Coordinates of N, CA and C in Angstrom, one line a residue:
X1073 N 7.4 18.2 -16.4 CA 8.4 18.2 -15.3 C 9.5 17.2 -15.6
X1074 N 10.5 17.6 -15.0 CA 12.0 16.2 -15.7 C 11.2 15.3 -14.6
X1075 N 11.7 14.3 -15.0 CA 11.8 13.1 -14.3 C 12.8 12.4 -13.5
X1076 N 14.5 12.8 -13.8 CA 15.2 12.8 -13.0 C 15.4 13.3 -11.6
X1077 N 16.3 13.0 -10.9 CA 16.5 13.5 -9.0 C 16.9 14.4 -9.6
X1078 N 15.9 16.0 -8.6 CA 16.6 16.9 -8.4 C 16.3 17.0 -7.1
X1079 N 17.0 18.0 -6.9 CA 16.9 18.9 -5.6 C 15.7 19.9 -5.3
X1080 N 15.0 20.2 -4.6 CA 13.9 20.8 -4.5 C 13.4 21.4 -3.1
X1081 N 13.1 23.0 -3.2 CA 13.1 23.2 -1.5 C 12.1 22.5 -0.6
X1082 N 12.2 22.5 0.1 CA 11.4 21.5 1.4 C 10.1 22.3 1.6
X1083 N 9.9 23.5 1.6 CA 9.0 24.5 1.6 C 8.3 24.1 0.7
X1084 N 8.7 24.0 -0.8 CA 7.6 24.0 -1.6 C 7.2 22.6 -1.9
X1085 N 7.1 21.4 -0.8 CA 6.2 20.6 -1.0 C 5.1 20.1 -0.4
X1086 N 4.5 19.7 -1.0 CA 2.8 20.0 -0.2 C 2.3 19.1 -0.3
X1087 N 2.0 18.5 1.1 CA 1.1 17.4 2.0 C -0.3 17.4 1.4
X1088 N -1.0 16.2 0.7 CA -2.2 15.7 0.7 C -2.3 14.8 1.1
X1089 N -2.4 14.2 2.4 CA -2.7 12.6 2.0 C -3.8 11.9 1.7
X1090 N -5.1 12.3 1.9 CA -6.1 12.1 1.6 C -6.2 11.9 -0.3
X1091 N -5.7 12.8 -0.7 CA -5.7 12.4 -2.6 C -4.4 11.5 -2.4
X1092 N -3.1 11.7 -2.0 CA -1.5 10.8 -2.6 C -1.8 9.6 -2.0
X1093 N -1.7 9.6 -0.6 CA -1.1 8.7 0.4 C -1.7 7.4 0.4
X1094 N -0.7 6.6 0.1 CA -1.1 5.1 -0.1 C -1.4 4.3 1.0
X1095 N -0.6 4.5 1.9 CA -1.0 4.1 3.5 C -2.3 3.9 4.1
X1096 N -2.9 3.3 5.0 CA -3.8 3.5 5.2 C -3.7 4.4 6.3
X1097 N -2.6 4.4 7.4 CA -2.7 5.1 8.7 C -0.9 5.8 8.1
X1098 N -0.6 6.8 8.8 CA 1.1 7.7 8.5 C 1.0 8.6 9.3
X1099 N 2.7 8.4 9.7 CA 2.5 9.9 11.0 C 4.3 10.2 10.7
X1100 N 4.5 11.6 10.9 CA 6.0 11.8 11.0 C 6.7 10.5 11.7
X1101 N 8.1 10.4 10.9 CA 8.8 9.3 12.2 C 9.4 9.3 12.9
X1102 N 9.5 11.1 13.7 CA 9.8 11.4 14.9 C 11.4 11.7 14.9
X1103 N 11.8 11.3 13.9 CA 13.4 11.4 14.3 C 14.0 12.9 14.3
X1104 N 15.2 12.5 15.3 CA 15.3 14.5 16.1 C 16.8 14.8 15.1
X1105 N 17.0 14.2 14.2 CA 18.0 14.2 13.1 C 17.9 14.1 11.6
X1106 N 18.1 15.2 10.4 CA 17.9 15.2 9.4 C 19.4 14.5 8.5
X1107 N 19.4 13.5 8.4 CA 20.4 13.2 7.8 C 20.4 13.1 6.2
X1108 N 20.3 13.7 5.2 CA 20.3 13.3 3.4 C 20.2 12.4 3.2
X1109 N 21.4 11.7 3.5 CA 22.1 10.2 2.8 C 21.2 9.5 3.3
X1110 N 19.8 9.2 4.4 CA 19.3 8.2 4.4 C 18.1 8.4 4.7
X1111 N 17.6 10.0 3.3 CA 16.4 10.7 3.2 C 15.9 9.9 2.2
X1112 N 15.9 9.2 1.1 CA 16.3 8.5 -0.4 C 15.7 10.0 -1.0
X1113 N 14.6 9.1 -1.9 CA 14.0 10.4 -3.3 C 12.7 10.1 -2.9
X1114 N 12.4 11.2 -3.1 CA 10.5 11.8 -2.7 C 10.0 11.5 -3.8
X1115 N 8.7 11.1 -4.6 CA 7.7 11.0 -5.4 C 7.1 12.0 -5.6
X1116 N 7.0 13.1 -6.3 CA 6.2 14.2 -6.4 C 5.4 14.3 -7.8
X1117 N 4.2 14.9 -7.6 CA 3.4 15.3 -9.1 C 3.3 16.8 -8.4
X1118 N 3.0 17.3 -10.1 CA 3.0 18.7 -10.1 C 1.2 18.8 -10.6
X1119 N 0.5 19.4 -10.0 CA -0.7 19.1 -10.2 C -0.8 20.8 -11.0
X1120 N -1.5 20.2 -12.5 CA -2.0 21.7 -13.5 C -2.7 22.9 -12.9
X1121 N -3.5 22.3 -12.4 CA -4.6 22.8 -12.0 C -4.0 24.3 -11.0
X1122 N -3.4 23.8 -10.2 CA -2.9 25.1 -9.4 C -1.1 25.5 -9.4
X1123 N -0.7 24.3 -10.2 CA 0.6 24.8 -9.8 C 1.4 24.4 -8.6
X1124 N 1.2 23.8 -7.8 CA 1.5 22.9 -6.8 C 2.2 21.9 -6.8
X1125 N 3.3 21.5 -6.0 CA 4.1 20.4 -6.6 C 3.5 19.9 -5.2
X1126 N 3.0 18.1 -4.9 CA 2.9 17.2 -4.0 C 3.1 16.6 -3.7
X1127 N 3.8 15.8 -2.7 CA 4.1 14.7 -2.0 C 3.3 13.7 -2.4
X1128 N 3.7 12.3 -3.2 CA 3.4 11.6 -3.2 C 3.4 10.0 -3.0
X1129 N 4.6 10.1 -2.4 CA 5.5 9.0 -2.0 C 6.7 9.6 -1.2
X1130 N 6.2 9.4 -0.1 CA 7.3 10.0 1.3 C 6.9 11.0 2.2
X1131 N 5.8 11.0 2.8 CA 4.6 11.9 3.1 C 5.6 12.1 4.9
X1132 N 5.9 10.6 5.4 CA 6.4 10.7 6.4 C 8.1 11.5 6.5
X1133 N 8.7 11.6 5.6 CA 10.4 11.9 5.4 C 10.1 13.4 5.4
X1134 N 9.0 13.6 4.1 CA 8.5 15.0 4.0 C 8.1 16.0 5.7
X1135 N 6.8 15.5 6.1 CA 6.9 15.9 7.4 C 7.9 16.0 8.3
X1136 N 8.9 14.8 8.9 CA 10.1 15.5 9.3 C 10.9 16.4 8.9
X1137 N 11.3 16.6 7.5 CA 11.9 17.5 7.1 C 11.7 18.9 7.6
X1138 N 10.1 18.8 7.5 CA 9.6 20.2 7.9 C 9.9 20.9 8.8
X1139 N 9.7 19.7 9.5 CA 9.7 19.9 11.4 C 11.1 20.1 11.8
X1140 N 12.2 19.6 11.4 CA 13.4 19.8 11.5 C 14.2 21.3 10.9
X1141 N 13.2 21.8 9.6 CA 13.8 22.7 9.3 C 15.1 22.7 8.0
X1142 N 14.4 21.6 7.8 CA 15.7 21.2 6.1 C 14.9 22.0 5.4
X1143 N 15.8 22.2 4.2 CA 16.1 23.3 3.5 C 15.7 22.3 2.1
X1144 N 16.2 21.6 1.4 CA 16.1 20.8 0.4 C 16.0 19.2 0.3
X1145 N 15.3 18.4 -0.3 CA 15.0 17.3 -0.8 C 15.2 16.8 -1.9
X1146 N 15.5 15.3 -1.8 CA 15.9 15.3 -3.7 C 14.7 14.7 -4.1
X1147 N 13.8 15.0 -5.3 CA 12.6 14.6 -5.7 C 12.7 13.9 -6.9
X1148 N 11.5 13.5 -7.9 CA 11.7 12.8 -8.5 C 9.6 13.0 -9.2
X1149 N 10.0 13.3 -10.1 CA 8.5 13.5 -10.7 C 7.9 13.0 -11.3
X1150 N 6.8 12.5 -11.1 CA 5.6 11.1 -11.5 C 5.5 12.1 -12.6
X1151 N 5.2 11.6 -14.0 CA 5.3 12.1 -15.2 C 3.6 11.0 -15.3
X1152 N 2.3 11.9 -15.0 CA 1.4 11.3 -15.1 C 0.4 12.6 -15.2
X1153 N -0.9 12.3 -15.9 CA -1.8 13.3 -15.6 C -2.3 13.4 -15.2
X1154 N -3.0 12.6 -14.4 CA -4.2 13.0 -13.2 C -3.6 12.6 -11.4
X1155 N -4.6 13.3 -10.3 CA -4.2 12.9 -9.3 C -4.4 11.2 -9.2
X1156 N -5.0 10.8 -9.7 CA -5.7 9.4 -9.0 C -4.1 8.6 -9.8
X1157 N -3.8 8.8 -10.8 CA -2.6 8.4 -11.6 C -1.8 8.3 -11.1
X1158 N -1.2 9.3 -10.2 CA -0.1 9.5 -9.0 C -0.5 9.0 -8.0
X1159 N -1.0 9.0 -7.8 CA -1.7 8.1 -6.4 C -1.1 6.6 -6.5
X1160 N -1.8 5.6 -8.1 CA -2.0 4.8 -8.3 C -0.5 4.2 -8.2
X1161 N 0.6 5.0 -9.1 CA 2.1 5.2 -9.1 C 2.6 5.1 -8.1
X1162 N 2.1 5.8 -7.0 CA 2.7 5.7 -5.7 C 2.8 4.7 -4.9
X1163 N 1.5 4.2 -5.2 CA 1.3 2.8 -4.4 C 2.2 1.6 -4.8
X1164 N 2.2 1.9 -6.4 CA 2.5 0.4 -6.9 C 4.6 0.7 -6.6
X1165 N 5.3 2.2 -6.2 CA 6.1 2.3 -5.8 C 6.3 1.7 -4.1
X1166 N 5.7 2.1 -3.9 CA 5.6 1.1 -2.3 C 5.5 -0.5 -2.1
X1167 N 4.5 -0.6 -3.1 CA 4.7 -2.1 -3.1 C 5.7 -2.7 -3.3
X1168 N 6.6 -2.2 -4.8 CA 7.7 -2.9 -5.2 C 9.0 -2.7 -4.3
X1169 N 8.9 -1.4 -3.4 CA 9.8 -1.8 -2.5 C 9.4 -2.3 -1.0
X1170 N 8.1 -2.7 -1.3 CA 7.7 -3.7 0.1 C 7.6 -2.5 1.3
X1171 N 7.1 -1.6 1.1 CA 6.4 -0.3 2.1 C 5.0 -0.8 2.6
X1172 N 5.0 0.0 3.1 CA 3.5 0.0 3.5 C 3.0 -1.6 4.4
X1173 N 2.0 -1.7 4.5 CA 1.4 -3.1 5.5 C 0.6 -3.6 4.1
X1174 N 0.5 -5.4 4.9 CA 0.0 -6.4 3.5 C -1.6 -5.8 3.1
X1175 N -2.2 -4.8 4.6 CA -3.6 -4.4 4.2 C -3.6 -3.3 3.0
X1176 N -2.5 -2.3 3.6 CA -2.2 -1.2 2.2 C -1.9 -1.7 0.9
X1177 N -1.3 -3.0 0.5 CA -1.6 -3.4 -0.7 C -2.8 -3.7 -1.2
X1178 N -3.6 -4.7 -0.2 CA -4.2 -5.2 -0.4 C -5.7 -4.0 -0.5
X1179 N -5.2 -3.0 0.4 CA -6.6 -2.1 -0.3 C -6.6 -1.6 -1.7
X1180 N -5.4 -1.6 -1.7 CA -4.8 -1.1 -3.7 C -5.5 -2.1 -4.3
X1181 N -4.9 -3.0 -4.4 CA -5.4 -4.1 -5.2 C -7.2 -3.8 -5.5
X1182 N -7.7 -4.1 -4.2 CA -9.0 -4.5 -4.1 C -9.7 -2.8 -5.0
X1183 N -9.3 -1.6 -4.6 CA -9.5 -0.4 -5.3 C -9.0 -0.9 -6.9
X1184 N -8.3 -1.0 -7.2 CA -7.7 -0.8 -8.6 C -8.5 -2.3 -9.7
X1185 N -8.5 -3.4 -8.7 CA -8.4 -4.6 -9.7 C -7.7 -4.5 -10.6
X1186 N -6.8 -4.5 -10.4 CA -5.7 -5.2 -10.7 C -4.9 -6.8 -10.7
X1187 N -5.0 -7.2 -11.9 CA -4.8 -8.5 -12.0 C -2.9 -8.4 -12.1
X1188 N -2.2 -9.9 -11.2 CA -1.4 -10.2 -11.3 C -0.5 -9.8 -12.8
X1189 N -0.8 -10.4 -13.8 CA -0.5 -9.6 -15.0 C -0.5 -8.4 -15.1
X1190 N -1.7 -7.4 -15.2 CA -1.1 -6.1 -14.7 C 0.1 -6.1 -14.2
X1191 N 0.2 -6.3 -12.9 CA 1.1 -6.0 -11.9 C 2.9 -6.3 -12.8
X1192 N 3.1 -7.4 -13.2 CA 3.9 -7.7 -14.1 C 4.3 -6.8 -15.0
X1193 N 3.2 -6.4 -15.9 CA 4.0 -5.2 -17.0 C 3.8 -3.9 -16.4
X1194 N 3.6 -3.6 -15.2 CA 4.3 -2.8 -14.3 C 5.4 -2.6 -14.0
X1195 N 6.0 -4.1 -14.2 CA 7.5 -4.1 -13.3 C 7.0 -4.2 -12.0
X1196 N 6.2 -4.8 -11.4 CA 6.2 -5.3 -10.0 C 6.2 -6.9 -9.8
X1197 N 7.2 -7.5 -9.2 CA 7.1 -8.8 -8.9 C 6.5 -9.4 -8.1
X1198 N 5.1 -10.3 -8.4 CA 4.3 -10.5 -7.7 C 4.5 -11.4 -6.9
X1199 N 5.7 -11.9 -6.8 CA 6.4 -13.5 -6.0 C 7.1 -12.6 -4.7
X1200 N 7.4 -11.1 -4.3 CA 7.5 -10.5 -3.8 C 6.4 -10.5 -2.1
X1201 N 6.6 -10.5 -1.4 CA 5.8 -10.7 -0.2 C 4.8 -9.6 0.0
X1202 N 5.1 -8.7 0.1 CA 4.1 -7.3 0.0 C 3.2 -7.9 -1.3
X1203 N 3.2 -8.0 -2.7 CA 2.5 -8.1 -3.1 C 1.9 -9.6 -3.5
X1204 N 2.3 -10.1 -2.8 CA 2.1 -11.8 -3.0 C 1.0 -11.8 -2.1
X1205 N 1.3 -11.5 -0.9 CA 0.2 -11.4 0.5 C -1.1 -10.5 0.0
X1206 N -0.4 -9.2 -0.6 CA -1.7 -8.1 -1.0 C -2.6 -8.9 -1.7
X1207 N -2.3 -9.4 -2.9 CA -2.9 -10.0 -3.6 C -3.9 -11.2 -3.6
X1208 N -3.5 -12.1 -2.0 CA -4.1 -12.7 -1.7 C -5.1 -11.9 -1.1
X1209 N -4.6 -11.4 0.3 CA -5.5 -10.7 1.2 C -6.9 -10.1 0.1
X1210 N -6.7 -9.4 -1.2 CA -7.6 -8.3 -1.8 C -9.0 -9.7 -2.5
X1211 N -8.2 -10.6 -2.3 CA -9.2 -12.0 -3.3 C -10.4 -12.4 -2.0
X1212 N -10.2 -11.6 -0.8 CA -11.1 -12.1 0.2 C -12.9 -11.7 0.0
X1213 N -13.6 -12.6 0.4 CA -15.0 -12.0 0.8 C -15.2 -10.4 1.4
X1214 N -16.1 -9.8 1.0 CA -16.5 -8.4 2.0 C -16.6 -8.8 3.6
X1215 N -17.0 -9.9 3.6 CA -17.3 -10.2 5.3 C -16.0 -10.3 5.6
X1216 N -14.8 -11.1 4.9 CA -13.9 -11.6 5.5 C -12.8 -10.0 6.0
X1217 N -13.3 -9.2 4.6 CA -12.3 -8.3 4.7 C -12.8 -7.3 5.4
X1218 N -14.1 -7.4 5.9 CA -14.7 -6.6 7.2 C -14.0 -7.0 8.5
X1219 N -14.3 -8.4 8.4 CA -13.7 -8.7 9.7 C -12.1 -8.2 9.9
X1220 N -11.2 -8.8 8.8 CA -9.7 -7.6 9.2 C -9.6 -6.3 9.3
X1221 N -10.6 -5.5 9.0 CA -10.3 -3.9 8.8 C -11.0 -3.8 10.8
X1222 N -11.9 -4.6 11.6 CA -12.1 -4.6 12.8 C -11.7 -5.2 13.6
X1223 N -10.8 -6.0 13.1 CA -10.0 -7.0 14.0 C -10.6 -8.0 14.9
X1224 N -11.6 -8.5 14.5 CA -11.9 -9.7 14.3 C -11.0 -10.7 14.0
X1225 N -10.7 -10.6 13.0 CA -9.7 -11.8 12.1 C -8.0 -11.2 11.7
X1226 N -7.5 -12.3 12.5 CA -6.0 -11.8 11.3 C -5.6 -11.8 10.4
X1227 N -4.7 -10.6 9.9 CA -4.5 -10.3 8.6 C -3.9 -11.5 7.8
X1228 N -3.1 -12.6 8.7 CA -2.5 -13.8 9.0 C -3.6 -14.8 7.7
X1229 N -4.4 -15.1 8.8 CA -5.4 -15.8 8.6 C -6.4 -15.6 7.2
X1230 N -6.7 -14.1 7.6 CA -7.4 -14.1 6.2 C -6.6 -14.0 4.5
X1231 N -5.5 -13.9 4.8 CA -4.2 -14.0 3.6 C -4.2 -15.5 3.0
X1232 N -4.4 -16.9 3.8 CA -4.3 -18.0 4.0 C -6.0 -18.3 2.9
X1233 N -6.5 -18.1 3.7 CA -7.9 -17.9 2.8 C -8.3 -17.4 1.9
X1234 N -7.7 -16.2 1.1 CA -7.9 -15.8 0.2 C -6.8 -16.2 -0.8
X1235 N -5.9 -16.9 -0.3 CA -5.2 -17.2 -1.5 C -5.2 -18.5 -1.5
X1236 N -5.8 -19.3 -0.8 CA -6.4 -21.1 -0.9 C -7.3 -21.2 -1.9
X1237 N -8.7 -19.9 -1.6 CA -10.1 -20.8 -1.7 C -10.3 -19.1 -3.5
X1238 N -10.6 -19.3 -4.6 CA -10.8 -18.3 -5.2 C -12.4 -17.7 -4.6
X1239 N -13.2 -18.9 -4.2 CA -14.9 -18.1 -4.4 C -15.2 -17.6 -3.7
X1240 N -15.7 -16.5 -3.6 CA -16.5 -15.8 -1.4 C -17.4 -16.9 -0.9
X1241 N -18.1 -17.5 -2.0 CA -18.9 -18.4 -0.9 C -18.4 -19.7 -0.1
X1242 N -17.2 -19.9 -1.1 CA -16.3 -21.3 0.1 C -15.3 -20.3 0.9
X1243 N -14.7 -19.0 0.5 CA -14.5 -18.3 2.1 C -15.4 -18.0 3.3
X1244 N -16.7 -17.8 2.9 CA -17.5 -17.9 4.1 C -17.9 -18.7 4.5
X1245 N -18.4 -19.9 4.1 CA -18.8 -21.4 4.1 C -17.0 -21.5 5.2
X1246 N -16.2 -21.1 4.9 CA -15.0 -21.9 5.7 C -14.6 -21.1 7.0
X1247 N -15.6 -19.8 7.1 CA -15.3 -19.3 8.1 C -16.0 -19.6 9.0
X1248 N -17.5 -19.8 8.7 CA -18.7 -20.5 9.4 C -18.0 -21.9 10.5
X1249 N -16.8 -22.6 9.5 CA -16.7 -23.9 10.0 C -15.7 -23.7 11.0
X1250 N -15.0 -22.6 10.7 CA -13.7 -22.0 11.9 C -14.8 -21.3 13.1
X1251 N -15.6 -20.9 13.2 CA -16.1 -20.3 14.4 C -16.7 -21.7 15.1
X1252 N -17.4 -23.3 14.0 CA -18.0 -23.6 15.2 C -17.0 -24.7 15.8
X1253 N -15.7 -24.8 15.0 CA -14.2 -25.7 15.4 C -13.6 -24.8 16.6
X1254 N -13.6 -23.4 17.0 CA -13.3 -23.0 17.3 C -11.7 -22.7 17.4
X1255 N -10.8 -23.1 17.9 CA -9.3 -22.2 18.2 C -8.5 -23.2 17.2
X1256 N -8.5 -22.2 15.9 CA -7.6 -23.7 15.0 C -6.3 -22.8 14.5
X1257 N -5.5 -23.9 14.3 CA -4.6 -23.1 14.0 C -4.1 -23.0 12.6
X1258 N -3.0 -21.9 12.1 CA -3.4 -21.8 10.4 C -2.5 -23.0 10.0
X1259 N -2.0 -24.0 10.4 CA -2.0 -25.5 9.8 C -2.6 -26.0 9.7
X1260 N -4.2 -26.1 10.4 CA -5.1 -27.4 10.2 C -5.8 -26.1 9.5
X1261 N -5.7 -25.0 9.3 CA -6.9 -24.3 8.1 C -6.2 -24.6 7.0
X1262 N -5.3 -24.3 6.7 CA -4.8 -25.0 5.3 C -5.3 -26.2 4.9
X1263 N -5.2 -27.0 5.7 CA -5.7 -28.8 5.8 C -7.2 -28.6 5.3
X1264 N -8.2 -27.7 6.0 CA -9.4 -27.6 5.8 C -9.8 -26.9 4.5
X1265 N -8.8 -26.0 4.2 CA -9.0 -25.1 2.7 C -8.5 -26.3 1.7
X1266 N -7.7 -27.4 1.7 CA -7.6 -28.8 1.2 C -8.4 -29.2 0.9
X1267 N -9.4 -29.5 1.8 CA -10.8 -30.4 2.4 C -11.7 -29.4 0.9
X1268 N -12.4 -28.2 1.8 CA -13.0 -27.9 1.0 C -12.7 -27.4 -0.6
X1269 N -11.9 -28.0 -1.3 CA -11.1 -27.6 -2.3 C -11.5 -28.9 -3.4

């Protein structure tokens, strides 16, 4: 498939989000106006298997289109072989333009392991906030990163912690110490990720 923007009808592209979608949550974004100029370029793979071209970056622009009744899209085609490949592509395109939430990185990260280096001969800059925060956030304990996926803990908070302390057992050891200090705030946790450091 080229790899350059083309044009491509709106009809023939096809929603998976469960295999593409990088996001963790996505919904159309409701808008009652199709404008081009501020549609950008779709991510699409053409999957062998059936012949199907898919949405792989732009799931939400895609769905409005639908719903509005556009005719054409400009696309741009992940030159990769497998689905999980374009998936993986998609993400690390969201990242670098700072899409998605610090958790959607950070669930990439934590799926992929992916080291900082990686990330670099990517072409993603990791001093970037999306993936500076991901990166932190993905370094956390299972407990810790349980507690943000239930909201328990903020995503705030547990970013602060995973990019202070490297080991799970001084992030849990420090969360033990936050529950029995009770209401602290994330200046005296830094102070205490100091402490225990």
């Amino acid at each position: 498939p080229p790899t350059s923007v083309a044009s491509m009808p709106v009809a023939d592209l096809n929603l998976d989000p469960k295999r593409f979608q990088y996001k963790i949550a996505w919904k159309d974004v409701g808008a009652e106006k199709w404008r081009p100029e501020l549609a950008g370029v779709v991510s699409v793979w053409r999957d062998p298997k059936d012949g199907k071209t898919y949405v792989v970056n732009g799931h939400r622009r895609v769905a409005m289109a639908k719903r509005l009744g556009t005719d054409a899209m400009d696309v741009r085609y992940l030159n990769v072989a497998t689905p999980a490949e374009a998936r993986s592509l998609g993400a690390l395109i969201n990242i670098a333009e700072g899409h998605g939430t610090v958790m959607d990185a950070a669930k990439f990260f934590r799926d992929s392991d992916m080291t900082p280096e990686e990330l670099k001969a990517q072409g993603v800059s990791v001093t970037d906030y999306m993936a500076a925060q991901g990166i932190a956030l993905a370094r956390v304990s299972p407990g810790i990163w349980n507690a943000v996926g239930n909201g328990t803990m903020p995503v705030e908070r547990a970013t602060i912690i995973g990019r202070g302390l490297p080991e799970h057992a001084q992030q849990d050891a420090l969360v033990k110490l936050l529950k029995k200090r009770g209401n602290v705030t994330n200046g005296v946790l830094d102070e205490l990720i100091q402490g225990v450091r």
